[in-house]
Amino acid sequence: CSLEELVMILKTRHDILPYRTNIVTEQLTPASRLLTTVTGIAVQPNKAIVGANAFAHEAGIHQHGMLMDKSTYEIMTPESVGLKDNALVLGKHSGRHAFKKRLEELGYELNDEMLNKAFDRFKSLADLKKEIFDEDLDAIVADEVMRIPEKYKLSHITVTCGSFAVATATVQMEIEDSSVRTAELGDGPVDATLKAIKKLTKTKAKLLQYTVGSITGGTDALGEVTVRLSENDRTVIGRGSSTDIIEASAKAYINALNRLSIKKAKLQEGL
């Protein structure tokens, strides 16, 4: 049984069940999102309590009932499990104060340096997207704040592909303060990009898993890529997000390579 379901059963039916927990249920959804970030395993949309569609109502009779009285079809509220009831949060004209306030409402407490990094990324994203959602903010914090030491850094990517053309990717990176660039062909733009990165980094890591998803809806949605790499019995998960899915793939792959580099360095220190 999923623990969040058991916790909410005990909370909502406390009138007939003589048990209680000290779990702060408003942290269930934030905790679920954090676990997804750490493990790289997404929660299915129809998952009870913490799924994206857990409190969605499509049928007309359901929607009418919800407008009249939310308790008609919901024995618990979205707020009781930490799901905020406002879809559109911020936009390109939002200021630093509003951005900080929304992060605090989502449970993030950032110092000035981390807030500046996150806000810079937010403004860049806001120039590309008309609407910024909570899920976008989660991705921004994960990408810009929860950073690890970077041996490999992405500078830029140029990709050409088409129905009757071989995909080509030109990738420029910073590797230990040196700028390097190369081009590779591939079976599609993602394959070409990852081949170029692998050539530049001279790594032998094996790609075990590659997953891509949309953080929010719409054609301008922020895409999120998760990869799992393995090298010498060491396995890591990397993630990256961008409105450009090719860039997100490159970020995720490089993030995983940096994690492998850290593991290798720690192993050498222990010898």
Short mmCIF file of C-alpha atoms in Angstrom, two decimals:
data_model
loop_
_atom_site.label_atom_id
_atom_site.label_comp_id
_atom_site.label_asym_id
_atom_site.label_seq_id
_atom_site.Cartn_x
_atom_site.Cartn_y
_atom_site.Cartn_z
CA CYS A 1 0.00 0.00 0.00
CA SER A 2 1.27 3.49 -0.80
CA LEU A 3 2.03 5.26 2.45
CA GLU A 4 0.51 8.56 1.33
CA GLU A 5 -2.80 6.78 0.70
CA LEU A 6 -2.74 5.17 4.13
CA VAL A 7 -1.91 8.49 5.78
CA MET A 8 -4.81 10.27 4.07
CA ILE A 9 -7.22 7.44 4.87
CA LEU A 10 -6.41 7.83 8.55
CA LYS A 11 -6.74 11.60 8.33
CA THR A 12 -9.99 11.79 6.38
CA ARG A 13 -11.74 8.97 8.25
CA HIS A 14 -10.54 9.77 11.73
CA ASP A 15 -14.19 9.62 12.80
CA ILE A 16 -14.27 5.83 12.46
CA LEU A 17 -10.57 4.89 12.59
CA PRO A 18 -8.98 5.29 16.05
CA TYR A 19 -5.49 5.96 14.68
CA ARG A 20 -3.48 9.05 13.85
CA THR A 21 -0.02 9.98 12.58
CA ASN A 22 2.21 12.99 13.09
CA ILE A 23 2.84 13.31 9.36
CA VAL A 24 2.42 16.82 7.92
CA THR A 25 0.20 15.92 4.99
CA GLU A 26 0.74 19.30 3.30
CA GLN A 27 4.26 18.06 2.50
CA LEU A 28 3.13 14.92 0.63
CA THR A 29 3.09 16.48 -2.84
CA PRO A 30 6.37 18.42 -2.38
CA ALA A 31 7.99 15.24 -1.03
CA SER A 32 6.74 13.27 -4.02
CA ARG A 33 8.18 15.84 -6.43
CA LEU A 34 11.50 15.78 -4.60
CA LEU A 35 11.61 11.99 -4.81
CA THR A 36 10.97 12.17 -8.55
CA THR A 37 13.87 14.60 -8.90
CA VAL A 38 16.23 12.37 -6.92
CA THR A 39 15.29 9.02 -8.48
CA GLY A 40 14.37 10.14 -11.97
CA ILE A 41 11.21 8.02 -11.80
CA ALA A 42 8.06 9.97 -12.64
CA VAL A 43 4.77 9.52 -10.82
CA GLN A 44 1.97 8.32 -13.10
CA PRO A 45 -0.62 11.09 -13.68
CA ASN A 46 -3.53 9.00 -12.37
CA LYS A 47 -1.77 8.12 -9.10
CA ALA A 48 -4.03 8.75 -6.12
CA ILE A 49 -3.14 11.67 -3.82
CA VAL A 50 0.07 12.85 -5.55
CA GLY A 51 -0.63 12.25 -9.26
CA ALA A 52 -1.04 15.22 -11.58
CA ASN A 53 -4.66 14.23 -12.29
CA ALA A 54 -5.56 13.19 -8.75
CA PHE A 55 -7.86 16.18 -8.35
CA ALA A 56 -8.80 16.67 -12.02
CA HIS A 57 -12.44 16.42 -13.10
CA GLU A 58 -13.36 16.13 -16.78
CA ALA A 59 -16.95 14.87 -16.83
CA GLY A 60 -19.52 17.67 -17.06
CA ILE A 61 -21.59 16.42 -14.14
CA HIS A 62 -18.44 16.21 -12.01
CA GLN A 63 -17.40 19.75 -12.94
CA HIS A 64 -20.87 21.08 -12.15
CA GLY A 65 -20.83 19.36 -8.77
CA MET A 66 -17.36 20.73 -8.01
CA LEU A 67 -18.47 24.27 -8.81
CA MET A 68 -21.45 23.92 -6.49
CA ASP A 69 -19.64 22.16 -3.64
CA LYS A 70 -16.09 20.75 -3.79
CA SER A 71 -16.88 18.09 -1.21
CA THR A 72 -19.29 16.51 -3.71
CA TYR A 73 -16.51 14.48 -5.31
CA GLU A 74 -13.50 15.19 -3.10
CA ILE A 75 -13.23 13.70 0.38
CA MET A 76 -10.04 15.74 0.82
CA THR A 77 -8.81 19.03 -0.59
CA PRO A 78 -5.78 19.53 -2.86
CA GLU A 79 -4.39 21.94 -0.26
CA SER A 80 -4.46 19.22 2.40
CA VAL A 81 -1.80 17.27 0.47
CA GLY A 82 0.26 20.31 -0.52
CA LEU A 83 -1.19 20.94 -3.96
CA LYS A 84 -1.75 24.64 -4.53
CA ASP A 85 -4.98 25.67 -6.21
CA ASN A 86 -3.56 28.25 -8.63
CA ALA A 87 -2.36 27.07 -12.03
CA LEU A 88 -0.80 30.27 -13.42
CA VAL A 89 1.77 31.72 -11.07
CA LEU A 90 4.24 34.08 -12.70
CA GLY A 91 5.13 35.66 -16.02
CA LYS A 92 7.87 37.65 -17.75
CA HIS A 93 6.85 40.85 -15.97
CA SER A 94 6.96 39.33 -12.49
CA GLY A 95 9.57 40.76 -10.16
CA ARG A 96 12.07 39.25 -7.78
CA HIS A 97 9.83 39.76 -4.75
CA ALA A 98 6.90 37.87 -6.30
CA PHE A 99 9.28 35.13 -7.44
CA LYS A 100 10.75 34.74 -3.96
CA LYS A 101 7.31 34.71 -2.34
CA ARG A 102 6.08 31.95 -4.64
CA LEU A 103 9.16 29.83 -3.97
CA GLU A 104 8.55 30.21 -0.25
CA GLU A 105 4.94 29.09 -0.74
CA LEU A 106 6.29 26.00 -2.50
CA GLY A 107 8.55 25.28 0.47
CA TYR A 108 11.88 26.55 -0.88
CA GLU A 109 14.05 28.67 1.40
CA LEU A 110 16.97 30.04 -0.63
CA ASN A 111 19.81 32.30 0.40
CA ASP A 112 20.55 35.41 -1.67
CA GLU A 113 23.10 33.69 -3.92
CA MET A 114 20.84 30.75 -4.72
CA LEU A 115 17.85 33.06 -5.19
CA ASN A 116 19.78 35.18 -7.69
CA LYS A 117 20.74 32.10 -9.72
CA ALA A 118 17.18 30.81 -9.70
CA PHE A 119 15.74 34.22 -10.62
CA ASP A 120 18.13 34.63 -13.56
CA ARG A 121 17.00 31.24 -14.89
CA PHE A 122 13.37 32.21 -14.30
CA LYS A 123 13.72 35.40 -16.34
CA SER A 124 15.38 33.49 -19.18
CA LEU A 125 12.56 30.95 -19.16
CA ALA A 126 9.90 33.67 -18.93
CA ASP A 127 11.25 35.19 -22.16
CA LEU A 128 10.51 31.87 -23.88
CA LYS A 129 7.25 30.93 -22.18
CA LYS A 130 4.08 32.95 -21.76
CA GLU A 131 3.07 31.17 -18.57
CA ILE A 132 5.25 29.90 -15.71
CA PHE A 133 3.80 27.14 -13.53
CA ASP A 134 4.77 25.63 -10.18
CA GLU A 135 6.28 22.63 -11.95
CA ASP A 136 8.51 25.00 -13.92
CA LEU A 137 9.71 26.54 -10.66
CA ASP A 138 10.48 23.08 -9.26
CA ALA A 139 12.62 22.38 -12.32
CA ILE A 140 14.40 25.73 -12.02
CA VAL A 141 15.32 25.08 -8.39
CA ALA A 142 16.49 21.56 -9.22
CA ASP A 143 18.63 22.73 -12.15
CA GLU A 144 20.08 25.98 -10.85
CA VAL A 145 20.25 25.54 -7.10
CA MET A 146 20.86 21.85 -6.50
CA ARG A 147 23.98 21.97 -8.65
CA ILE A 148 26.96 19.69 -8.26
CA PRO A 149 30.61 20.55 -9.04
CA GLU A 150 30.91 20.63 -12.82
CA LYS A 151 33.90 19.19 -14.62
CA TYR A 152 31.93 19.35 -17.87
CA LYS A 153 29.87 22.38 -18.91
CA LEU A 154 27.71 22.88 -21.97
CA SER A 155 28.39 26.06 -23.96
CA HIS A 156 26.07 25.67 -26.93
CA ILE A 157 24.56 23.23 -29.42
CA THR A 158 23.72 23.54 -33.10
CA VAL A 159 21.63 20.77 -34.66
CA THR A 160 20.50 20.18 -38.24
CA CYS A 161 18.07 17.41 -39.17
CA GLY A 162 15.12 16.64 -41.42
CA SER A 163 13.06 13.91 -43.05
CA PHE A 164 15.64 13.34 -45.79
CA ALA A 165 18.78 14.57 -44.02
CA VAL A 166 21.22 12.89 -41.67
CA ALA A 167 21.07 14.49 -38.23
CA THR A 168 24.19 16.47 -37.36
CA ALA A 169 25.04 18.02 -34.00
CA THR A 170 27.81 20.51 -33.28
CA VAL A 171 28.54 20.77 -29.56
CA GLN A 172 30.84 23.17 -27.74
CA MET A 173 31.77 22.50 -24.11
CA GLU A 174 34.00 23.75 -21.33
CA ILE A 175 36.07 20.92 -19.84
CA GLU A 176 38.25 21.94 -16.91
CA ASP A 177 38.60 25.53 -18.20
CA SER A 178 39.33 24.42 -21.77
CA SER A 179 36.90 25.11 -24.61
CA VAL A 180 36.40 22.19 -26.99
CA ARG A 181 34.08 21.59 -29.93
CA THR A 182 33.18 18.76 -32.26
CA ALA A 183 30.45 17.58 -34.63
CA GLU A 184 28.85 14.15 -34.97
CA LEU A 185 26.27 12.41 -37.12
CA GLY A 186 23.54 10.33 -35.55
CA ASP A 187 20.26 8.50 -35.88
CA GLY A 188 18.30 11.61 -34.97
CA PRO A 189 19.30 14.88 -33.26
CA VAL A 190 19.46 13.44 -29.74
CA ASP A 191 21.70 10.56 -30.80
CA ALA A 192 24.01 12.94 -32.67
CA THR A 193 24.19 15.30 -29.69
CA LEU A 194 25.00 12.59 -27.16
CA LYS A 195 27.63 11.11 -29.49
CA ALA A 196 29.32 14.50 -29.74
CA ILE A 197 29.33 14.93 -25.96
CA LYS A 198 30.72 11.44 -25.46
CA LYS A 199 33.48 12.17 -27.98
CA LEU A 200 34.44 15.44 -26.29
CA THR A 201 34.44 14.01 -22.76
CA LYS A 202 36.22 10.80 -23.82
CA THR A 203 34.06 8.77 -21.47
CA LYS A 204 32.96 5.16 -21.84
CA ALA A 205 29.74 5.46 -19.88
CA LYS A 206 26.86 3.30 -21.09
CA LEU A 207 23.42 4.84 -21.48
CA LEU A 208 21.01 2.55 -19.64
CA GLN A 209 17.88 4.67 -19.71
CA TYR A 210 16.61 7.79 -21.46
CA THR A 211 13.22 9.27 -20.62
CA VAL A 212 11.65 12.53 -21.70
CA GLY A 213 8.54 14.25 -20.45
CA SER A 214 6.73 17.56 -20.44
CA ILE A 215 6.75 19.35 -17.11
CA THR A 216 3.68 21.40 -18.04
CA GLY A 217 1.24 21.54 -20.95
CA GLY A 218 1.46 23.47 -24.20
CA THR A 219 3.88 23.53 -27.11
CA ASP A 220 6.15 25.91 -25.20
CA ALA A 221 6.28 23.58 -22.20
CA LEU A 222 9.50 23.01 -20.33
CA GLY A 223 10.75 19.57 -21.32
CA GLU A 224 12.52 17.40 -18.77
CA VAL A 225 14.96 14.62 -19.64
CA THR A 226 16.27 11.97 -17.26
CA VAL A 227 19.14 9.63 -18.13
CA ARG A 228 20.76 6.75 -16.31
CA LEU A 229 24.44 6.07 -17.02
CA SER A 230 26.71 3.26 -15.92
CA GLU A 231 30.50 2.99 -15.92
CA ASN A 232 32.67 0.47 -14.06
CA ASP A 233 29.75 -0.75 -11.91
CA ARG A 234 28.87 2.84 -10.95
CA THR A 235 25.38 4.00 -11.89
CA VAL A 236 24.11 7.58 -11.75
CA ILE A 237 21.03 9.54 -12.74
CA GLY A 238 21.23 12.86 -14.56
CA ARG A 239 18.47 15.31 -15.35
CA GLY A 240 18.07 18.45 -17.41
CA SER A 241 15.26 20.74 -18.47
CA SER A 242 14.74 23.26 -21.25
CA THR A 243 12.10 24.42 -23.70
CA ASP A 244 14.42 22.81 -26.28
CA ILE A 245 14.32 19.03 -25.80
CA ILE A 246 17.72 18.59 -27.49
CA GLU A 247 19.30 21.01 -25.03
CA ALA A 248 17.51 19.27 -22.16
CA SER A 249 18.95 15.95 -23.33
CA ALA A 250 22.46 17.39 -23.45
CA LYS A 251 22.08 18.90 -19.98
CA ALA A 252 20.85 15.62 -18.53
CA TYR A 253 23.69 13.63 -20.11
CA ILE A 254 26.34 16.10 -18.93
CA ASN A 255 24.78 16.20 -15.46
CA ALA A 256 25.12 12.42 -15.26
CA LEU A 257 28.73 12.55 -16.49
CA ASN A 258 29.56 15.07 -13.77
CA ARG A 259 28.03 12.77 -11.18
CA LEU A 260 30.15 9.89 -12.48
CA SER A 261 33.22 12.12 -12.28
CA ILE A 262 32.46 12.93 -8.64
CA LYS A 263 31.99 9.25 -7.78
CA LYS A 264 35.27 8.39 -9.47
CA ALA A 265 37.12 11.14 -7.57
CA LYS A 266 35.69 9.99 -4.23
CA LEU A 267 36.70 6.42 -4.98
CA GLN A 268 40.26 7.51 -5.76
CA GLU A 269 40.41 9.54 -2.55
CA GLY A 270 39.39 6.48 -0.58
CA LEU A 271 42.18 4.34 -2.02
#
